[in-house]
Amino acid sequence: MKKFLAVLTSVALGAALAGCGSTDDSGSGSGGSAGNNGGGSSGGKTVGIAMPTKSLERWNRDGEYLKKQFEDAGYTVELKYSDNDSNQQNNDIEGMIADKVDLLLVAAIDGNTLSQTLDNAKSAGIDVIAYDRLIMNTDAVTYYVSFDNYTVGKLQGEFVRDQLDLDNAAGPFNIEFTAGDPADNNAGYFFNGAYDALKSYIDAGKLVIPSGKTTFEQVATPSWSTDTALENMQNTLASYYSGGTQLDVALCSNDSTALGVAQAITSDYAGSNTPIVTGQDGDIANLRNIVDGIQTMTVYKNVNDEAAVTLEVSKAILEGQTPDASLVDKFNGIDASYDTESYNNGVKNVPSYLLVPYVITKDNLQVLVDTGLYQWDADKKYLESTATTT
Ligand code: BGC
């Protein structure tokens, strides 16, 4: 199965998507801009947005959509990317506090290292929304906006169950897991959701893990790195599959890891079957792989909707309200729930607005086009982003 695989790196894609023409990921000057204070009821307020990195495609989209929506609503936006470096993110957030932003939106690089900085934000009277990733061990986080992270993993596991017809097929089938960054609180939810959906089949011996790597710690991928996922999968294939053992499933928690795993399978897997490869996000390179049959599915999270929900929560906070379950009615039909139970950050249950993810395969790519965020390329074969430059 040694096919040539044109892997567009997510770095290059991210840069293209952000329209920045470079892969510069430095915190300063990486997207910050003065907004137009003309519209909306923002009263000239400034929102500081801390994104993890430009090297993973989705955060370019998040940054772009958030910036646009907040500026359209009349806010000034200070947007920083911190090169997946938690020290830099702390510094970038300190800079925004010094700039006297009125609200902070933070997608944490390492959910465990921001407590002191966010305590400083709290002392300065700045509310903090944890964006997509929960921030741990601080009471300075007022709200959490994300997707139902456990359901993301569950959808991946259930997809595998249905594809292999595990309730009826004799099996056994071989599966390997690739999970995300241990510093990202979401990563455990994704892994657990997938593992729990498949656990009864693993326990029954219908699904077998030849590598024996059954725990999150054993399959985690620091920084969600494509290269690390590639190397790990190459090692697994060399150690456990070289003797003709068939790999049926590579369960990957997201698209950046699926990109590396699919590349390892393409170059290093000797079997003649096509393993099921899961993902999450709808990154452009992965959508190409789905069309080409190299990846099987992705769990899609509409981050434009996540930005819209974040805007509503932010507006309410900045207008002095205390957002609660009733705010969901203002989400313009976006499917989301209010949850005060599921996300405890070690200090408190953080009230959460959770959006709904869904499964994308080769057969329903048009659903993405219908969001207005993707379009077919000239040959009507692959999807590309409709994102405009910023
Ligand atoms: C996000 C995923 C993303 C991953 C790597 C997670 O926190 O929820 O959508 O794939 O980070 O960027």
Tab-separated table of C-alpha atoms and ligand atoms in Angstrom:
chain	number	residue	atom	x	y	z
A	1	MET	CA	0.000	0.000	0.000
A	2	LYS	CA	2.911	2.313	-0.677
A	3	LYS	CA	1.031	5.075	-2.394
A	4	PHE	CA	2.154	8.598	-2.758
A	5	LEU	CA	0.309	10.758	-0.328
A	6	ALA	CA	0.273	14.445	-0.917
A	7	VAL	CA	0.158	15.642	2.626
A	8	LEU	CA	-0.383	19.319	2.938
A	9	THR	CA	0.854	20.235	6.356
A	10	SER	CA	-1.611	21.868	8.624
A	11	VAL	CA	0.958	24.614	9.133
A	12	ALA	CA	0.822	25.599	5.510
A	13	LEU	CA	-2.914	25.265	5.422
A	14	GLY	CA	-3.346	27.248	8.557
A	15	ALA	CA	-1.252	30.033	7.189
A	16	ALA	CA	-3.152	30.031	3.945
A	17	LEU	CA	-6.437	30.026	5.780
A	18	ALA	CA	-5.441	32.913	7.978
A	19	GLY	CA	-4.253	34.698	4.906
A	20	CYS	CA	-1.087	35.710	6.671
A	21	GLY	CA	1.244	34.361	4.020
A	22	SER	CA	3.708	33.063	6.580
A	23	THR	CA	3.884	30.495	9.312
A	24	ASP	CA	4.970	33.070	11.850
A	25	ASP	CA	3.303	32.077	15.057
A	26	SER	CA	4.673	34.711	17.346
A	27	GLY	CA	2.399	36.285	19.849
A	28	SER	CA	2.996	39.851	18.934
A	29	GLY	CA	1.451	41.237	15.842
A	30	SER	CA	-0.109	37.954	14.869
A	31	GLY	CA	-3.565	39.145	14.159
A	32	GLY	CA	-4.247	41.823	16.740
A	33	SER	CA	-6.216	44.664	15.322
A	34	ALA	CA	-8.243	47.620	16.227
A	35	GLY	CA	-11.907	47.029	15.680
A	36	ASN	CA	-14.606	49.262	14.427
A	37	ASN	CA	-16.414	50.770	17.346
A	38	GLY	CA	-19.199	52.043	15.199
A	39	GLY	CA	-21.801	49.301	15.460
A	40	GLY	CA	-23.563	47.249	18.110
A	41	SER	CA	-23.899	48.079	21.769
A	42	SER	CA	-20.310	47.349	22.710
A	43	GLY	CA	-19.646	50.759	24.225
A	44	GLY	CA	-16.094	50.709	22.851
A	45	LYS	CA	-15.083	47.652	24.847
A	46	THR	CA	-12.052	45.540	24.046
A	47	VAL	CA	-11.954	41.756	24.039
A	48	GLY	CA	-8.640	39.918	24.390
A	49	ILE	CA	-8.513	36.600	22.567
A	50	ALA	CA	-5.718	34.125	23.342
A	51	MET	CA	-5.434	31.290	20.809
A	52	PRO	CA	-2.955	28.418	21.145
A	53	THR	CA	-1.159	28.242	17.814
A	54	LYS	CA	-1.413	28.859	14.107
A	55	SER	CA	0.169	25.502	13.391
A	56	LEU	CA	-3.057	23.573	13.985
A	57	GLU	CA	-5.587	24.508	11.353
A	58	ARG	CA	-8.700	24.927	13.425
A	59	TRP	CA	-7.351	27.727	15.641
A	60	ASN	CA	-6.805	29.887	12.578
A	61	ARG	CA	-10.476	29.491	11.835
A	62	ASP	CA	-11.474	30.171	15.450
A	63	GLY	CA	-9.352	33.301	15.560
A	64	GLU	CA	-10.704	34.560	12.292
A	65	TYR	CA	-14.373	33.916	13.085
A	66	LEU	CA	-14.130	35.317	16.609
A	67	LYS	CA	-12.356	38.451	15.447
A	68	LYS	CA	-14.859	39.082	12.693
A	69	GLN	CA	-17.926	38.486	14.821
A	70	PHE	CA	-16.725	40.623	17.718
A	71	GLU	CA	-15.626	43.442	15.417
A	72	ASP	CA	-18.932	43.296	13.540
A	73	ALA	CA	-20.660	43.695	16.916
A	74	GLY	CA	-18.589	46.818	17.558
A	75	TYR	CA	-15.881	45.505	19.875
A	76	THR	CA	-12.171	46.084	19.572
A	77	VAL	CA	-10.272	42.807	19.384
A	78	GLU	CA	-6.772	41.996	20.585
A	79	LEU	CA	-5.918	38.555	19.181
A	80	LYS	CA	-2.765	36.637	20.089
A	81	TYR	CA	-1.417	33.266	19.033
A	82	SER	CA	1.207	31.841	21.403
A	83	ASP	CA	3.075	29.229	19.363
A	84	ASN	CA	1.885	26.317	21.531
A	85	ASP	CA	4.147	27.655	24.274
A	86	SER	CA	2.388	28.029	27.609
A	87	ASN	CA	4.939	30.536	28.949
A	88	GLN	CA	4.320	32.688	25.932
A	89	GLN	CA	0.569	32.383	26.408
A	90	ASN	CA	0.905	33.529	30.019
A	91	ASN	CA	2.940	36.515	28.829
A	92	ASP	CA	0.482	37.295	26.053
A	93	ILE	CA	-2.429	37.250	28.497
A	94	GLU	CA	-0.497	39.405	30.983
A	95	GLY	CA	-0.017	41.848	28.099
A	96	MET	CA	-3.753	41.949	27.478
A	97	ILE	CA	-4.424	42.532	31.165
A	98	ALA	CA	-1.927	45.411	31.059
A	99	ASP	CA	-3.767	46.718	27.991
A	100	LYS	CA	-6.920	46.759	30.135
A	101	VAL	CA	-9.064	44.519	27.963
A	102	ASP	CA	-12.621	44.222	29.261
A	103	LEU	CA	-12.942	40.461	28.757
A	104	LEU	CA	-10.608	37.565	28.046
A	105	LEU	CA	-11.353	34.563	25.840
A	106	VAL	CA	-8.709	31.907	26.310
A	107	ALA	CA	-8.152	28.649	24.435
A	108	ALA	CA	-5.495	27.262	26.760
A	109	ILE	CA	-2.313	25.625	25.548
A	110	ASP	CA	-1.844	23.959	28.911
A	111	GLY	CA	-4.969	24.081	31.027
A	112	ASN	CA	-2.929	23.688	34.205
A	113	THR	CA	-0.525	26.591	33.911
A	114	LEU	CA	-2.707	29.683	33.732
A	115	SER	CA	-3.952	29.978	37.340
A	116	GLN	CA	-1.669	32.798	38.463
A	117	THR	CA	-2.193	34.849	35.320
A	118	LEU	CA	-5.942	34.439	35.468
A	119	ASP	CA	-5.975	35.339	39.148
A	120	ASN	CA	-4.325	38.580	38.038
A	121	ALA	CA	-7.113	39.045	35.496
A	122	LYS	CA	-9.678	38.496	38.197
A	123	SER	CA	-7.989	41.026	40.489
A	124	ALA	CA	-8.143	43.497	37.610
A	125	GLY	CA	-11.896	42.835	37.303
A	126	ILE	CA	-11.615	41.051	33.948
A	127	ASP	CA	-13.942	38.117	33.348
A	128	VAL	CA	-12.475	35.060	31.648
A	129	ILE	CA	-14.247	32.674	29.278
A	130	ALA	CA	-12.494	29.357	28.708
A	131	TYR	CA	-12.842	28.869	24.976
A	132	ASP	CA	-13.067	25.263	23.757
A	133	ARG	CA	-10.593	23.943	26.371
A	134	LEU	CA	-11.355	24.099	30.082
A	135	ILE	CA	-8.851	25.981	32.250
A	136	MET	CA	-8.060	24.117	35.421
A	137	ASN	CA	-7.433	25.053	39.059
A	138	THR	CA	-8.693	28.602	39.118
A	139	ASP	CA	-11.929	30.273	40.130
A	140	ALA	CA	-11.176	33.127	37.712
A	141	VAL	CA	-12.910	31.297	34.842
A	142	THR	CA	-16.502	32.471	34.681
A	143	TYR	CA	-17.843	30.421	31.766
A	144	TYR	CA	-16.795	27.638	29.424
A	145	VAL	CA	-17.892	27.518	25.768
A	146	SER	CA	-17.112	24.324	23.902
A	147	PHE	CA	-18.592	21.304	22.211
A	148	ASP	CA	-19.726	18.229	24.049
A	149	ASN	CA	-16.236	16.751	24.120
A	150	TYR	CA	-17.186	13.312	25.407
A	151	THR	CA	-19.728	13.013	22.602
A	152	VAL	CA	-16.990	13.746	20.036
A	153	GLY	CA	-15.181	10.574	21.137
A	154	LYS	CA	-18.419	8.647	21.473
A	155	LEU	CA	-19.340	9.460	17.870
A	156	GLN	CA	-15.952	8.110	16.746
A	157	GLY	CA	-16.390	4.894	18.734
A	158	GLU	CA	-19.957	4.380	17.562
A	159	PHE	CA	-18.885	4.968	13.980
A	160	VAL	CA	-16.334	2.153	14.309
A	161	ARG	CA	-18.950	-0.085	15.939
A	162	ASP	CA	-21.340	0.474	13.050
A	163	GLN	CA	-18.721	0.194	10.284
A	164	LEU	CA	-17.466	-3.128	11.595
A	165	ASP	CA	-20.982	-4.237	12.575
A	166	LEU	CA	-19.551	-5.277	15.911
A	167	ASP	CA	-22.867	-6.507	17.255
A	168	ASN	CA	-23.126	-9.129	14.511
A	169	ALA	CA	-19.742	-9.717	12.901
A	170	ALA	CA	-17.592	-12.520	14.270
A	171	GLY	CA	-14.321	-10.581	14.400
A	172	PRO	CA	-11.939	-10.286	16.052
A	173	PHE	CA	-10.790	-6.946	14.666
A	174	ASN	CA	-7.594	-5.096	15.492
A	175	ILE	CA	-7.642	-1.483	16.640
A	176	GLU	CA	-5.047	1.079	17.750
A	177	PHE	CA	-5.777	4.360	19.504
A	178	THR	CA	-4.083	7.725	19.042
A	179	ALA	CA	-5.124	10.387	21.543
A	180	GLY	CA	-4.377	14.067	22.028
A	181	ASP	CA	-2.248	16.368	24.132
A	182	PRO	CA	-2.215	15.509	27.859
A	183	ALA	CA	-1.993	19.248	28.626
A	184	ASP	CA	-5.357	19.762	26.898
A	185	ASN	CA	-8.251	18.950	29.202
A	186	ASN	CA	-10.384	18.002	26.192
A	187	ALA	CA	-8.089	15.167	25.155
A	188	GLY	CA	-9.137	12.816	27.954
A	189	TYR	CA	-12.823	13.387	27.191
A	190	PHE	CA	-12.309	12.506	23.532
A	191	PHE	CA	-10.366	9.343	24.376
A	192	ASN	CA	-12.800	8.231	27.075
A	193	GLY	CA	-15.828	8.852	24.871
A	194	ALA	CA	-14.371	6.654	22.140
A	195	TYR	CA	-12.997	4.001	24.459
A	196	ASP	CA	-16.220	3.722	26.459
A	197	ALA	CA	-18.232	3.257	23.261
A	198	LEU	CA	-15.976	0.306	22.326
A	199	LYS	CA	-15.116	-1.086	25.757
A	200	SER	CA	-17.661	-3.904	25.813
A	201	TYR	CA	-16.295	-5.215	22.495
A	202	ILE	CA	-12.715	-4.923	23.735
A	203	ASP	CA	-13.652	-6.744	26.946
A	204	ALA	CA	-15.375	-9.455	24.915
A	205	GLY	CA	-12.290	-9.942	22.724
A	206	LYS	CA	-14.085	-8.889	19.564
A	207	LEU	CA	-11.856	-5.842	19.325
A	208	VAL	CA	-8.193	-6.494	20.036
A	209	ILE	CA	-5.416	-3.942	20.648
A	210	PRO	CA	-2.245	-5.775	19.496
A	211	SER	CA	0.089	-3.081	20.878
A	212	GLY	CA	-1.475	-3.449	24.313
A	213	LYS	CA	-1.678	0.341	24.532
A	214	THR	CA	-5.027	0.705	26.226
A	215	THR	CA	-4.647	3.822	28.363
A	216	PHE	CA	-4.788	7.496	27.476
A	217	GLU	CA	-1.256	8.039	28.781
A	218	GLN	CA	0.106	5.329	26.476
A	219	VAL	CA	-1.421	6.812	23.337
A	220	ALA	CA	-1.345	10.555	24.071
A	221	THR	CA	0.262	12.871	21.501
A	222	PRO	CA	1.934	15.966	22.992
A	223	SER	CA	0.892	19.200	21.246
A	224	TRP	CA	-1.446	17.166	19.033
A	225	SER	CA	1.569	16.909	16.720
A	226	THR	CA	1.093	15.346	13.285
A	227	ASP	CA	4.756	14.337	13.181
A	228	THR	CA	4.614	12.632	16.576
A	229	ALA	CA	1.439	10.778	15.610
A	230	LEU	CA	3.168	9.667	12.406
A	231	GLU	CA	6.241	8.385	14.259
A	232	ASN	CA	4.185	6.640	16.937
A	233	MET	CA	2.097	4.857	14.312
A	234	GLN	CA	5.192	3.871	12.341
A	235	ASN	CA	6.624	2.345	15.505
A	236	THR	CA	3.396	0.523	16.276
A	237	LEU	CA	3.192	-0.851	12.742
A	238	ALA	CA	6.836	-1.989	12.835
A	239	SER	CA	6.487	-3.625	16.251
A	240	TYR	CA	3.078	-5.265	16.044
A	241	TYR	CA	1.963	-5.470	12.413
A	242	SER	CA	5.060	-6.431	10.433
A	243	GLY	CA	4.234	-10.125	10.516
A	244	GLY	CA	1.060	-9.737	8.499
A	245	THR	CA	-1.274	-8.823	11.341
A	246	GLN	CA	-4.217	-6.878	9.951
A	247	LEU	CA	-4.973	-3.384	11.262
A	248	ASP	CA	-8.700	-2.728	11.033
A	249	VAL	CA	-9.047	0.576	12.859
A	250	ALA	CA	-6.843	3.533	13.750
A	251	LEU	CA	-8.967	5.508	16.145
A	252	CYS	CA	-7.511	9.020	16.155
A	253	SER	CA	-8.922	11.722	18.396
A	254	ASN	CA	-8.551	14.545	15.890
A	255	ASP	CA	-7.506	15.484	12.383
A	256	SER	CA	-3.945	16.651	13.098
A	257	THR	CA	-3.129	13.241	14.572
A	258	ALA	CA	-5.167	11.410	11.903
A	259	LEU	CA	-3.064	13.143	9.264
A	260	GLY	CA	0.126	11.594	10.668
A	261	VAL	CA	-1.447	8.207	11.292
A	262	ALA	CA	-2.876	8.030	7.769
A	263	GLN	CA	0.529	8.919	6.391
A	264	ALA	CA	2.148	6.124	8.428
A	265	ILE	CA	-0.449	3.638	7.180
A	266	THR	CA	0.064	4.748	3.595
A	267	SER	CA	3.833	4.418	3.748
A	268	ASP	CA	4.431	1.637	6.282
A	269	TYR	CA	1.431	-0.675	6.471
A	270	ALA	CA	1.876	-3.898	4.544
A	271	GLY	CA	-1.736	-5.137	4.678
A	272	SER	CA	-4.051	-4.986	1.696
A	273	ASN	CA	-7.147	-3.763	3.551
A	274	THR	CA	-7.954	-0.120	4.143
A	275	PRO	CA	-8.103	0.536	7.893
A	276	ILE	CA	-10.833	2.789	9.277
A	277	VAL	CA	-9.252	6.081	10.357
A	278	THR	CA	-11.248	8.521	12.492
A	279	GLY	CA	-10.657	12.214	13.090
A	280	GLN	CA	-12.163	15.446	14.322
A	281	ASP	CA	-12.343	19.030	13.023
A	282	GLY	CA	-12.827	18.963	9.255
A	283	ASP	CA	-9.327	20.239	8.444
A	284	ILE	CA	-8.879	20.713	4.707
A	285	ALA	CA	-6.055	18.134	4.333
A	286	ASN	CA	-8.186	15.566	6.157
A	287	LEU	CA	-11.217	16.281	4.013
A	288	ARG	CA	-9.003	15.544	1.011
A	289	ASN	CA	-7.944	12.284	2.637
A	290	ILE	CA	-11.596	11.428	3.199
A	291	VAL	CA	-12.313	11.949	-0.515
A	292	ASP	CA	-9.243	9.830	-1.333
A	293	GLY	CA	-10.313	7.054	1.058
A	294	ILE	CA	-7.258	7.474	3.303
A	295	GLN	CA	-9.324	8.746	6.249
A	296	THR	CA	-12.820	7.459	6.874
A	297	MET	CA	-14.591	10.089	8.931
A	298	THR	CA	-14.183	13.268	10.907
A	299	VAL	CA	-16.273	14.659	13.720
A	300	TYR	CA	-17.186	18.152	12.682
A	301	LYS	CA	-17.487	21.035	15.097
A	302	ASN	CA	-18.755	24.236	13.552
A	303	VAL	CA	-16.374	26.761	15.079
A	304	ASN	CA	-18.186	29.668	13.465
A	305	ASP	CA	-21.143	28.674	15.644
A	306	GLU	CA	-18.816	28.302	18.633
A	307	ALA	CA	-17.691	31.885	18.011
A	308	ALA	CA	-21.312	33.048	17.740
A	309	VAL	CA	-22.232	31.439	21.061
A	310	THR	CA	-19.116	32.949	22.641
A	311	LEU	CA	-20.150	36.370	21.390
A	312	GLU	CA	-23.597	36.052	22.999
A	313	VAL	CA	-22.117	34.925	26.328
A	314	SER	CA	-19.557	37.739	26.167
A	315	LYS	CA	-22.152	40.385	25.353
A	316	ALA	CA	-24.265	39.320	28.307
A	317	ILE	CA	-21.276	39.423	30.664
A	318	LEU	CA	-20.129	42.806	29.375
A	319	GLU	CA	-23.644	44.160	29.803
A	320	GLY	CA	-23.507	43.127	33.456
A	321	GLN	CA	-25.851	40.166	33.172
A	322	THR	CA	-25.296	36.681	34.560
A	323	PRO	CA	-25.763	34.299	31.633
A	324	ASP	CA	-27.764	31.165	32.410
A	325	ALA	CA	-29.860	28.525	30.644
A	326	SER	CA	-32.160	31.154	29.132
A	327	LEU	CA	-29.327	32.555	27.014
A	328	VAL	CA	-29.570	29.478	24.766
A	329	ASP	CA	-32.677	31.080	23.226
A	330	LYS	CA	-30.470	33.811	21.799
A	331	PHE	CA	-28.241	31.419	19.887
A	332	ASN	CA	-30.209	31.850	16.645
A	333	GLY	CA	-31.036	28.189	16.235
A	334	ILE	CA	-27.536	26.909	17.058
A	335	ASP	CA	-27.943	23.616	18.878
A	336	ALA	CA	-26.333	24.031	22.301
A	337	SER	CA	-27.039	23.154	25.909
A	338	TYR	CA	-26.311	24.856	29.212
A	339	ASP	CA	-24.565	22.548	31.658
A	340	THR	CA	-23.529	23.341	35.211
A	341	GLU	CA	-22.550	19.799	36.195
A	342	SER	CA	-20.106	18.254	33.728
A	343	TYR	CA	-17.036	20.478	33.812
A	344	ASN	CA	-15.323	20.817	37.146
A	345	ASN	CA	-11.925	22.474	36.920
A	346	GLY	CA	-10.683	21.332	40.306
A	347	VAL	CA	-11.989	24.437	42.039
A	348	LYS	CA	-15.577	24.717	40.873
A	349	ASN	CA	-18.138	23.532	38.366
A	350	VAL	CA	-17.698	25.925	35.486
A	351	PRO	CA	-21.055	26.794	33.857
A	352	SER	CA	-20.771	25.607	30.277
A	353	TYR	CA	-22.430	26.174	26.934
A	354	LEU	CA	-21.879	23.029	24.884
A	355	LEU	CA	-22.499	22.819	21.159
A	356	VAL	CA	-23.287	19.653	19.234
A	357	PRO	CA	-20.726	17.839	17.020
A	358	TYR	CA	-21.637	15.554	14.131
A	359	VAL	CA	-20.128	12.934	11.856
A	360	ILE	CA	-18.838	13.720	8.359
A	361	THR	CA	-17.894	11.034	5.833
A	362	LYS	CA	-17.276	10.970	2.103
A	363	ASP	CA	-21.049	10.628	1.645
A	364	ASN	CA	-22.172	13.825	3.342
A	365	LEU	CA	-19.439	16.364	2.601
A	366	GLN	CA	-22.097	18.594	1.104
A	367	VAL	CA	-23.271	19.229	4.676
A	368	LEU	CA	-20.057	21.199	5.169
A	369	VAL	CA	-20.654	23.216	2.017
A	370	ASP	CA	-24.121	24.010	3.345
A	371	THR	CA	-22.545	25.684	6.390
A	372	GLY	CA	-21.122	28.312	4.035
A	373	LEU	CA	-17.645	27.720	5.481
A	374	TYR	CA	-16.463	25.298	2.785
A	375	GLN	CA	-16.854	25.136	-0.972
A	376	TRP	CA	-16.096	22.595	-3.691
A	377	ASP	CA	-12.944	23.207	-5.676
A	378	ALA	CA	-13.081	23.873	-9.415
A	379	ASP	CA	-13.148	20.119	-10.181
A	380	LYS	CA	-15.942	19.521	-7.645
A	381	LYS	CA	-13.763	16.882	-6.053
A	382	TYR	CA	-12.237	18.322	-2.894
A	383	LEU	CA	-13.416	20.913	-0.405
A	384	GLU	CA	-11.647	24.158	0.258
A	385	SER	CA	-12.282	26.877	2.786
A	386	THR	CA	-14.401	29.898	1.966
A	387	ALA	CA	-12.531	31.825	4.663
A	388	THR	CA	-11.547	35.279	3.628
A	389	THR	CA	-8.227	36.834	4.460
A	390	THR	CA	-7.970	38.950	7.570
B	1	BGC	C1	-9.883	20.869	20.171
B	1	BGC	C2	-9.883	20.044	18.918
B	1	BGC	C3	-8.530	20.130	18.241
B	1	BGC	C4	-7.381	19.922	19.214
B	1	BGC	C5	-6.051	20.230	18.577
B	1	BGC	C6	-8.743	20.460	21.030
B	1	BGC	O1	-8.751	21.161	22.223
B	1	BGC	O2	-11.115	20.721	20.842
B	1	BGC	O3	-10.901	20.492	18.051
B	1	BGC	O4	-8.424	19.156	17.243
B	1	BGC	O5	-7.534	20.731	20.339
B	1	BGC	O6	-6.030	21.496	18.044
